[in-house]
Coordinates of C-alpha atoms and ligand atoms in Angstrom, one line a residue:
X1 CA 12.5 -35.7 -31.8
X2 CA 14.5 -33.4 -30.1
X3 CA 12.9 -30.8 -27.7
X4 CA 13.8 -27.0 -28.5
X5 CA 12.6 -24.2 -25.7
X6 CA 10.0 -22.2 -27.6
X7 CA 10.7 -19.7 -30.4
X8 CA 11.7 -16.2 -28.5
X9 CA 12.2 -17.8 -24.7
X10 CA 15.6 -18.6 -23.6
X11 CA 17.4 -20.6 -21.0
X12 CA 19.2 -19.1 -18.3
X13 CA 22.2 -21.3 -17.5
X14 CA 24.4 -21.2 -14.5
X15 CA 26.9 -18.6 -15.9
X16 CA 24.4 -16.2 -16.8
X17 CA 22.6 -16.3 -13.4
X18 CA 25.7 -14.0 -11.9
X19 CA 23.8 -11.4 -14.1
X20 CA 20.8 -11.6 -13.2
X21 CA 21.0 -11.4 -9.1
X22 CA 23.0 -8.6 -9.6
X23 CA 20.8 -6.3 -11.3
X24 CA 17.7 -7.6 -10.3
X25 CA 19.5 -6.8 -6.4
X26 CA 20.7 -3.6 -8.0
X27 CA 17.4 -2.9 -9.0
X28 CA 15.9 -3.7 -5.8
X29 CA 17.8 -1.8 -3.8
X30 CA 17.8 1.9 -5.6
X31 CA 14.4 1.6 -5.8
X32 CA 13.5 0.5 -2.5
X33 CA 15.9 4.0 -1.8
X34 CA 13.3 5.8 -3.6
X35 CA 10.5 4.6 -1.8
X36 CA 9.2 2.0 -3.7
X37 CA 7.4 -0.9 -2.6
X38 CA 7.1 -4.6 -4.0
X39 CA 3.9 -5.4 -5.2
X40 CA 3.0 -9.0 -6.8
X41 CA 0.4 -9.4 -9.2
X42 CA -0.4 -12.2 -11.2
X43 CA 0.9 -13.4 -13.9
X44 CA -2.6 -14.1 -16.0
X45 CA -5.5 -11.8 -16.2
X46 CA -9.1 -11.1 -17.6
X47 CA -8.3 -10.7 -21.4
X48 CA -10.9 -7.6 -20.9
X49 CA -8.2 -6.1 -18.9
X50 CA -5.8 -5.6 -20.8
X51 CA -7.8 -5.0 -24.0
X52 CA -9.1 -2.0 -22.3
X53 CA -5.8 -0.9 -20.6
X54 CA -3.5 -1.5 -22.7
X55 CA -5.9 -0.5 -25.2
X56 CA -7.8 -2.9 -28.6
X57 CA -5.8 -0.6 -31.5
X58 CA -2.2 -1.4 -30.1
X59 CA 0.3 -3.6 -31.5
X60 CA 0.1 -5.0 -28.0
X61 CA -3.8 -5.9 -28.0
X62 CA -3.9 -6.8 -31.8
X63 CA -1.5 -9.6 -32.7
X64 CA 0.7 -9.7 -29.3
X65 CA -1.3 -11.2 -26.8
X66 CA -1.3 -15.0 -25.4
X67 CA -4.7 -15.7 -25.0
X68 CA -7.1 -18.5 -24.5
X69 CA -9.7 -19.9 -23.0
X70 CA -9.3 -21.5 -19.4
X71 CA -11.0 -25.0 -18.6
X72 CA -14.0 -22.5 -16.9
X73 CA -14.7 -21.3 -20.4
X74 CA -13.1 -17.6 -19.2
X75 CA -10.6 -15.3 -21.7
X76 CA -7.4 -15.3 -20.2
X77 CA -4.1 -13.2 -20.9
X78 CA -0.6 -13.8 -20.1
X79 CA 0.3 -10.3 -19.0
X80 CA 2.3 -8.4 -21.7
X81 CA 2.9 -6.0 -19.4
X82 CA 2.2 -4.9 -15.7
X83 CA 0.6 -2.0 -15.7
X84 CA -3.0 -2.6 -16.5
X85 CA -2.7 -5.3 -13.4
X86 CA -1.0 -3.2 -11.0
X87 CA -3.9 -0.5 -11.5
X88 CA -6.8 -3.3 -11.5
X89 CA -4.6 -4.4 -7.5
X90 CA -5.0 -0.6 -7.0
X91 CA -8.7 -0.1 -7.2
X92 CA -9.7 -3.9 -6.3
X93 CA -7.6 -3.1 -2.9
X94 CA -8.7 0.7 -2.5
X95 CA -5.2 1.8 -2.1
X96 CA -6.0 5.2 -2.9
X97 CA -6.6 5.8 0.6
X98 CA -2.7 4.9 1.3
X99 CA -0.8 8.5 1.9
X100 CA 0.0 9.7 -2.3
X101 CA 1.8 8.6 -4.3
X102 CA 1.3 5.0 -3.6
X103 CA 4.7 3.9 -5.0
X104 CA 5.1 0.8 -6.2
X105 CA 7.2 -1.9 -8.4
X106 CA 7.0 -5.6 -9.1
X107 CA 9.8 -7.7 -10.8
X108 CA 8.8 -10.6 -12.8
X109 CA 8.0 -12.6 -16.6
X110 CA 5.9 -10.8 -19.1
X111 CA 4.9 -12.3 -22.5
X112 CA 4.0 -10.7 -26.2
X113 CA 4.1 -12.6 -29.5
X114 CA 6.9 -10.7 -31.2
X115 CA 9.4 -11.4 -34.1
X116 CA 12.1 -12.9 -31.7
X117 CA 15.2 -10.9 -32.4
X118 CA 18.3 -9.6 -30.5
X119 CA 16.9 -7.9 -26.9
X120 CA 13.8 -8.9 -28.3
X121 CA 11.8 -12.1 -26.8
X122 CA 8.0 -13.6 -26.7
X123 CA 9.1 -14.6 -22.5
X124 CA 10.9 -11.5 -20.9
X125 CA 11.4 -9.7 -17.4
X126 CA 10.2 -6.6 -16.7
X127 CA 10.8 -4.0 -13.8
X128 CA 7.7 -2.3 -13.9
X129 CA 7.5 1.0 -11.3
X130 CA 4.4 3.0 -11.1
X131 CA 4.1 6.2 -8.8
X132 CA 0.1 6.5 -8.7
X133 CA -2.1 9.5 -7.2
X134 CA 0.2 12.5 -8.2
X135 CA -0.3 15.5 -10.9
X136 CA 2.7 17.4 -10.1
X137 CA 5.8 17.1 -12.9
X138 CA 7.8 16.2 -10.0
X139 CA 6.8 12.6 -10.2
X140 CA 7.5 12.0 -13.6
X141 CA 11.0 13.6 -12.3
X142 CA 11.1 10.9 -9.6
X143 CA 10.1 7.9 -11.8
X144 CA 12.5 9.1 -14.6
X145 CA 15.7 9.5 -11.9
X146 CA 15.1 6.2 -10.1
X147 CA 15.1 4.5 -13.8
X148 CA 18.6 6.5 -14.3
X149 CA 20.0 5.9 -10.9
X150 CA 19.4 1.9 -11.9
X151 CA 21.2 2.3 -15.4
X152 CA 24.3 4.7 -13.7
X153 CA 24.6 2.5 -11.0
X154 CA 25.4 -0.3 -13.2
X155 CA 27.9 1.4 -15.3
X156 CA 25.9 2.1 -18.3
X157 CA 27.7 4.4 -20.4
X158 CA 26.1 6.8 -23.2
X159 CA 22.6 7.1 -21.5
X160 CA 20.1 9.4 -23.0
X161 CA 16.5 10.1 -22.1
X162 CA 14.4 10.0 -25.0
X163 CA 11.4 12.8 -24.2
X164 CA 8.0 14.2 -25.6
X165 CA 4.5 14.9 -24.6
X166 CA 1.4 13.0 -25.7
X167 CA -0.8 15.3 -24.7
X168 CA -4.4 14.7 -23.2
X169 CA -8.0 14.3 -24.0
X170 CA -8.1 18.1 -24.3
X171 CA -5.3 18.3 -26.8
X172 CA -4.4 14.8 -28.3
X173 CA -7.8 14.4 -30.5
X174 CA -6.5 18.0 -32.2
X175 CA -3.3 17.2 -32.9
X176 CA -4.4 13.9 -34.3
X177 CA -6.5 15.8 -37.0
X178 CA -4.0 17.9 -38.3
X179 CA -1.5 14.7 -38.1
X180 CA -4.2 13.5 -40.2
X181 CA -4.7 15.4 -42.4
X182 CA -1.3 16.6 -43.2
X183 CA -0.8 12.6 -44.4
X184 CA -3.4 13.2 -46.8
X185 CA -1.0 14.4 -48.7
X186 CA 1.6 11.5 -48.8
X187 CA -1.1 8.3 -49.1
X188 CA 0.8 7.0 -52.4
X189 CA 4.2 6.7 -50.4
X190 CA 3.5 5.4 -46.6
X191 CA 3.5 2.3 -46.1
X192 CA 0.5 -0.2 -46.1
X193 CA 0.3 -0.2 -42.2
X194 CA 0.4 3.4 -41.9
X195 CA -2.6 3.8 -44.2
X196 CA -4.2 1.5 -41.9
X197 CA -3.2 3.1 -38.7
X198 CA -4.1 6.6 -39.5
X199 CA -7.4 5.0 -39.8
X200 CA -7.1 3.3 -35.6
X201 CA -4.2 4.7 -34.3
X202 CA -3.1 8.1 -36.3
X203 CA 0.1 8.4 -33.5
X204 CA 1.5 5.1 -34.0
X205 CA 3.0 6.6 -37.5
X206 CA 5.0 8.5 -36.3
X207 CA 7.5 5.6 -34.9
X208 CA 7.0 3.5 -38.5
X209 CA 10.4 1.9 -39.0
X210 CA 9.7 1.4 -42.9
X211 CA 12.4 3.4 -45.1
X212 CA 9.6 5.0 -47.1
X213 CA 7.6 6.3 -44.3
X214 CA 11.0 8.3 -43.1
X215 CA 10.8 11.4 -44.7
X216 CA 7.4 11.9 -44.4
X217 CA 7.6 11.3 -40.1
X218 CA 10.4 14.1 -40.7
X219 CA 8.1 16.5 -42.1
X220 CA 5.1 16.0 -39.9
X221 CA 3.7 18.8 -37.6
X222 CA 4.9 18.2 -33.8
X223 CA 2.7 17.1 -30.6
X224 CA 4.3 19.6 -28.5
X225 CA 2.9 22.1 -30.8
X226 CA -0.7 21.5 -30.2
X227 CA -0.3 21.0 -26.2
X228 CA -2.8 22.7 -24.5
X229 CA -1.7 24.9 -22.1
X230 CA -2.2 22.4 -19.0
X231 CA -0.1 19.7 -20.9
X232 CA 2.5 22.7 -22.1
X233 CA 3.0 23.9 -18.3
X234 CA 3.5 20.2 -17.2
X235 CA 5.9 19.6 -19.8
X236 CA 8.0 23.1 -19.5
X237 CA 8.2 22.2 -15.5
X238 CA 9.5 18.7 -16.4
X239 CA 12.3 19.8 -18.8
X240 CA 13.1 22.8 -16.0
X241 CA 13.6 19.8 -13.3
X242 CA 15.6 17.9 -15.4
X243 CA 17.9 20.9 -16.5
X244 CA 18.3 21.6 -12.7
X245 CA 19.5 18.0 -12.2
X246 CA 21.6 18.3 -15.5
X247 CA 19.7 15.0 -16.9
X248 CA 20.5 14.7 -20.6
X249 CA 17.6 14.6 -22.4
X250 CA 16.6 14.7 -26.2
X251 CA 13.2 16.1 -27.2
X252 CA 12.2 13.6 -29.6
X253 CA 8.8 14.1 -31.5
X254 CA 8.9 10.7 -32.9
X255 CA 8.4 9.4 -29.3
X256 CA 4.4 7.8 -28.8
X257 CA 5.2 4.4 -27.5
X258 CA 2.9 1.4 -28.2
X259 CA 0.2 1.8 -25.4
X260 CA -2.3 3.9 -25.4
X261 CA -2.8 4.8 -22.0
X262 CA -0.5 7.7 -22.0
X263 CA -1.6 11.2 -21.8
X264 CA 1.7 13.8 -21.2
X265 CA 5.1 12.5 -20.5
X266 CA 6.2 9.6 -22.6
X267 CA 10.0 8.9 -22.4
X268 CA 12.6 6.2 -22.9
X269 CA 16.0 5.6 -22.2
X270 CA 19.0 4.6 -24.7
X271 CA 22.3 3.5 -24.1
X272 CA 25.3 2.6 -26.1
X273 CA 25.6 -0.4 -27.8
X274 CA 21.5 -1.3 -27.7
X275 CA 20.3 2.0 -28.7
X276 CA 17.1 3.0 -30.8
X277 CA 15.6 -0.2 -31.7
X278 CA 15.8 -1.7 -27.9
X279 CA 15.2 0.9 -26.0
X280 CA 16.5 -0.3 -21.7
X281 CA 13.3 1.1 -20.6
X282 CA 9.9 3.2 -21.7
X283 CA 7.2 4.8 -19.5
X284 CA 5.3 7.8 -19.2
X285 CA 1.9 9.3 -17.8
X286 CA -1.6 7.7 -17.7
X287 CA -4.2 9.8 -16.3
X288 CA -6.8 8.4 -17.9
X289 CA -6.2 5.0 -16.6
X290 CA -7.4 3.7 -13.3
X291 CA -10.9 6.0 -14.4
X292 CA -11.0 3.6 -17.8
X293 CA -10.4 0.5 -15.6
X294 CA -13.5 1.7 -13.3
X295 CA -11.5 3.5 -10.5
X296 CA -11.8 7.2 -9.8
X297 CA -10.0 9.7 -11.4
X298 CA -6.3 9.1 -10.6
X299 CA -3.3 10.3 -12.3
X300 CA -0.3 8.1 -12.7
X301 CA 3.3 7.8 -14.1
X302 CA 5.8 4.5 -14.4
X303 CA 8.2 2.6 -16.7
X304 CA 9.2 -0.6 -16.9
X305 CA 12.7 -2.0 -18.2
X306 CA 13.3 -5.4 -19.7
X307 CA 15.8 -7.1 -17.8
X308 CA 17.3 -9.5 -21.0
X309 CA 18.2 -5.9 -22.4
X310 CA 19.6 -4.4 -19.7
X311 CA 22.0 -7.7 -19.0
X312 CA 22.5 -7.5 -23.0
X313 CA 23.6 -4.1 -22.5
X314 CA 25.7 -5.0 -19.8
X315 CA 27.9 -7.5 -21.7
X316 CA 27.9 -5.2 -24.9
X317 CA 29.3 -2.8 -22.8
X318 CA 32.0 -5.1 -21.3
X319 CA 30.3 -4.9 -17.9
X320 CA 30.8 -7.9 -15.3
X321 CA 28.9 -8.8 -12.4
X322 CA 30.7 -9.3 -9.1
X323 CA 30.8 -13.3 -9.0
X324 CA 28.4 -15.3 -6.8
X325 CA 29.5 -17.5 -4.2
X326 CA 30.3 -20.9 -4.8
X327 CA 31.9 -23.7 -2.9
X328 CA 35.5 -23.6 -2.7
X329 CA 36.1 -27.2 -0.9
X330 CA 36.3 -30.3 -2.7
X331 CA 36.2 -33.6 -0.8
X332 CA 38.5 -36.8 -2.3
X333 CA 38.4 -39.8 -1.3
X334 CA 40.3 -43.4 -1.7
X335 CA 38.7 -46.7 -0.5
X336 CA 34.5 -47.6 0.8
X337 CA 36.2 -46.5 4.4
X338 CA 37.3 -43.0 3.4
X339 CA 34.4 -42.7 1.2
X340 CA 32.1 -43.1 4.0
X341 CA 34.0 -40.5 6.5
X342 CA 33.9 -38.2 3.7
X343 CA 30.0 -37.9 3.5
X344 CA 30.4 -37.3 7.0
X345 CA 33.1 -34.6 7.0
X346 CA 30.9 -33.2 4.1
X347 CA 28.0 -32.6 6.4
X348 CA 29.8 -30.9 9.0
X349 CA 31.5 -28.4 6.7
X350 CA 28.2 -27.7 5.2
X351 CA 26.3 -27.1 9.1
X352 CA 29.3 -25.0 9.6
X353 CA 28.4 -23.0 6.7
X354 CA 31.3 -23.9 4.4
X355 CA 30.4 -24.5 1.0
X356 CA 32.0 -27.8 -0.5
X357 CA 31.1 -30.7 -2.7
X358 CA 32.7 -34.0 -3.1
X359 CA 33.2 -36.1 -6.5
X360 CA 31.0 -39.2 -6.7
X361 CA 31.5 -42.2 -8.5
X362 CA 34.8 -44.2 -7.1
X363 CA 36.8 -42.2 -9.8
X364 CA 40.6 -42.4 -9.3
X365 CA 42.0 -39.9 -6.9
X366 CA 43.7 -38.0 -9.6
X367 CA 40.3 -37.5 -11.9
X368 CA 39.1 -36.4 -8.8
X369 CA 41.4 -33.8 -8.4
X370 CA 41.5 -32.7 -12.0
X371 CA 37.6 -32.1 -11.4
X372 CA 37.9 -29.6 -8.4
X373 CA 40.7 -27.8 -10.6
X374 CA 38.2 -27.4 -13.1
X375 CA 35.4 -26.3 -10.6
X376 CA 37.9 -23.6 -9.3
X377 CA 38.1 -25.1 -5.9
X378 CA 40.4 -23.5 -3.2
X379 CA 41.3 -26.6 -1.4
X380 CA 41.0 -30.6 -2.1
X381 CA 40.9 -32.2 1.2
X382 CA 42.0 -35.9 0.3
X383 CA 41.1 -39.0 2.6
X384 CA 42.4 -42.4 1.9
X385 CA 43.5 -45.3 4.4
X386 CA 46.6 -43.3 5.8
X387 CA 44.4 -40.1 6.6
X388 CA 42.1 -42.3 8.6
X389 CA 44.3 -43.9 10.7
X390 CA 45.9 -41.2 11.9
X391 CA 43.2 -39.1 12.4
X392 CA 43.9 -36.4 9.2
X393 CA 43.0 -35.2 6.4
X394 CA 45.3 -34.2 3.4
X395 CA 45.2 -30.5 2.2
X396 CA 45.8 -29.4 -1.2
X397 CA 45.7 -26.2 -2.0
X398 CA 44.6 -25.8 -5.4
X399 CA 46.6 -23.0 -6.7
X400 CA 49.8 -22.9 -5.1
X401 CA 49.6 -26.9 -5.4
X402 CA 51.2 -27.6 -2.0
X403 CA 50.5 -30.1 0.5
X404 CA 50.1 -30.3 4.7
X405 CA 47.9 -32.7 7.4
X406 CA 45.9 -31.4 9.4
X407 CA 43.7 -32.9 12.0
X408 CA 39.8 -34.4 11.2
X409 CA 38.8 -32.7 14.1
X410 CA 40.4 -29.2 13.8
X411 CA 40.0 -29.0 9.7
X412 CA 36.2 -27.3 9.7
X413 CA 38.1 -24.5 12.1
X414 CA 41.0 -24.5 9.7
X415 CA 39.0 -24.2 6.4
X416 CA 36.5 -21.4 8.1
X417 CA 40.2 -19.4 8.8
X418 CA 41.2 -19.7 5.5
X419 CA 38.4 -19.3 2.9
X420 CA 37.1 -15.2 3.8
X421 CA 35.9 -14.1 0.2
X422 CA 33.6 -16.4 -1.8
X423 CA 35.3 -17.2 -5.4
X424 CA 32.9 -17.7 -8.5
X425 CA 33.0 -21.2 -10.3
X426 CA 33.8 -20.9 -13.6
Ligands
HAM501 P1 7.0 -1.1 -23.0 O1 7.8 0.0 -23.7 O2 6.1 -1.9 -23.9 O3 6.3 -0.4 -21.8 O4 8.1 -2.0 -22.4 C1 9.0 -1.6 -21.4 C2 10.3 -2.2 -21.6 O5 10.2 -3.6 -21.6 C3 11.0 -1.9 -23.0 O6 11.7 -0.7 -22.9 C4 12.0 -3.0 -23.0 O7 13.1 -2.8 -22.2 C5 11.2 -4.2 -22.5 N1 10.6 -5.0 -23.5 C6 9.4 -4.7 -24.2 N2 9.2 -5.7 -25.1 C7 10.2 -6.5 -25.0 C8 10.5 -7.8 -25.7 N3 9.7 -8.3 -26.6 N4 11.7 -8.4 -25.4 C9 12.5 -7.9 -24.4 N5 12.2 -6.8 -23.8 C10 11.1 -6.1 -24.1 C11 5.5 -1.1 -20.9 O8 5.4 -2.3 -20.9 C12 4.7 -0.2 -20.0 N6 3.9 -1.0 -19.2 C13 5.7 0.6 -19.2 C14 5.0 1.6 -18.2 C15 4.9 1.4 -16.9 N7 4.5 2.7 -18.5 C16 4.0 3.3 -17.4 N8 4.2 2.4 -16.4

């Protein structure tokens, strides 16, 4: 039997790990500018939370979720997502008396039981930023730039936000009804899932992907419509922040996402080559939350943005990270003498903090040196019987294929002159 990683997890070899330390870096850094702070949480929780967070009518909650029961007899949940369990951390650790908004972000593996498809995965990263104690539009503003600081900072090209309002407790139930009942209407032609969800979840037709459902989504009344005037204000100062910054921004009525914490702003962003279907990130308002997870009333507003789609998007887009560094010194050796001088030459360079590696295995001198070409290696520093007794070592260097002596006891000095910039193995 041959062992397979599980359906929708993936691998990440060395060449792909370029791409991830630079965005996740990236990522660090912008929002560390913003004011963000790390925050771990861990990576299983009550099942209760996240039925209740994330809320038992989504997509999410239904069929999604990796859950069993530990050996204690206790529901547990691989998070699918961060929020619920960076707004349980919140109230279990009474942050609300930190100056508002208690900003934070966390970096890690989430986990849903999806149909495994391009930018889609059951294992996947998240970036996951919350700005938590704040009404005021401006925050959503905040939380929506630092999102496309990340994606302009990496070169993204074509980036749109997606926008709309949800609404709130006030306004949502309303707009529900007459989403409602104008569907009454077209029962004969939706499809199974949206006769079932106007039933649990009446929003969640409105992003049905089935062909038959399109032009009746077309034709249905808007959310923004049926804002009450709290929620129209909020959303009207938003849209005025973002015209100041000249954001692009598309209102898109369609837009409810798939959790149903939100109440106002939901949004997502879209960028060429992954598009619609994969959105790089989604987020929004939840004001409603840390009150539903037994908090006090605390407004809130986040995103999070799957890394395997952004680093997808990156190589669609022809995008390369800068290389990481790698050692550029390979040690070759001729003769049990030489062999044993080279493990010793190969710790000094190494204390003296230059990278290099040496071929194992008694091969003959030339396979060794067809290895470091392959490896990329800058120099090949050869030691046989001759080098010894005179106290050298034989330089190669690998790309202009010429050769000098130099002394044993001057060559870490000679190597640290030489190699400045780290070059990526291939
Ligand atoms: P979400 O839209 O479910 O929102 O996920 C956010 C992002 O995670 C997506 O835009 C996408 O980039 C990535 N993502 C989601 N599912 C997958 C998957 N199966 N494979 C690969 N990437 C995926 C949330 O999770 C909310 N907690 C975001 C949030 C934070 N809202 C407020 N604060």
């Amino acid at each position: 039997m041959q062992y397979k990683a599980p359906t929708g997890t993936q691998d990440i070899l060395p060449e792909d790990q370029p791409y991830w330390r630079y965005v996740i870096a990236r990522m660090r850094h912008i929002v560390g500018t913003y004011g963000f702070q790390e925050m771990g949480v861990p990576i299983f929780e009550d099942t209760f939370l996240f039925a209740r967070g994330v809320g038992e009518a989504t997509d999410i909650v239904e069929k999604e979720m990796y859950t069993f029961e530990d050996r204690g007899g206790h529901s547990i949940t691989l998070r699918p997502e961060f929020t619920a369990g960076v707004m349980r951390a919140y109230i279990e650790h009474g942050m609300r008396v930190r100056p508002s908004p208690v900003k934070l972000y966390s970096i890690g593996p989430t986990f849903r039981y999806e149909r495994p498809q391009a930018g889609r995965y059951r294992q996947f990263w998240q970036l996951n930023v919350e700005s938590i104690g704040e009404q005021d539009p401006a925050t959503d503003l905040e939380v929506m730039s630092v999102a496309w600081h990340i994606y302009a900072d990496l070169g993204f090209r074509e980036l749109s936000f997606q926008l709309n309002s949800t609404g709130c407790p006030q306004c949502k139930p309303g707009y529900k009804q007459v989403l409602v009942a104008y569907y009454q209407d077209h029962l004969h032609v939706i499809c199974d899932d949206c006769n079932r969800r106007l039933g649990t979840n009446p929003l969640r037709v409105l992003d049905c992907k089935q062909p038959q459902c399109q032009p009746v989504i077309a034709g249905a009344p808007h959310m923004t419509d049926h804002l009450c005037v709290e929620c129209a204000g909020h959303f009207a100062a938003l849209q005025s922040y973002l015209d100041d910054l000249d954001r692009p921004y598309t209102l898109n009525h369609r837009l409810v996402r798939g959790l149903d914490y939100y109440t106002k702003t939901v949004f997502e962003v879209w960028a060429e080559g992954i598009g619609a279907q994969n959105a790089v990130c989604g987020g929004g308002r939840y004001d409603g939350l840390i009150e539903l997870l037994g908090g006090p009333p605390t407004p809130g507003v986040g995103f999070a943005s799957g890394i395997e789609r952004i680093i997808l998007t990156l190589k669609q887009q022809g995008i390369e990270p800068p290389p990481l560094p790698a050692p550029r010194v390979f040690l070759a050796y001729r003769g049990e003498a030489a062999k044993r001088a080279a493990i010793r030459l190969l710790g000094l360079l190494r204390e003296a903090g230059v990278g290099a590696v040496m071929g194992f295995g008694d091969r003959s001198l030339k396979a060794q040196l067809r290895q470091a070409g392959r490896q990329g290696m800058a120099y090949a520093l050869v030691l046989g019987e001759d080098e010894l007794a005179a106290g050298q070592v034989t330089v190669r260097d690998m790309t202009r294929g010429q050769q000098e002596r130099v002394a044993r006891d001057g060559i870490v000095a000679w190597l640290q002159n030489r190699l400045t910039a780290p070059r990526h193995t291939p």
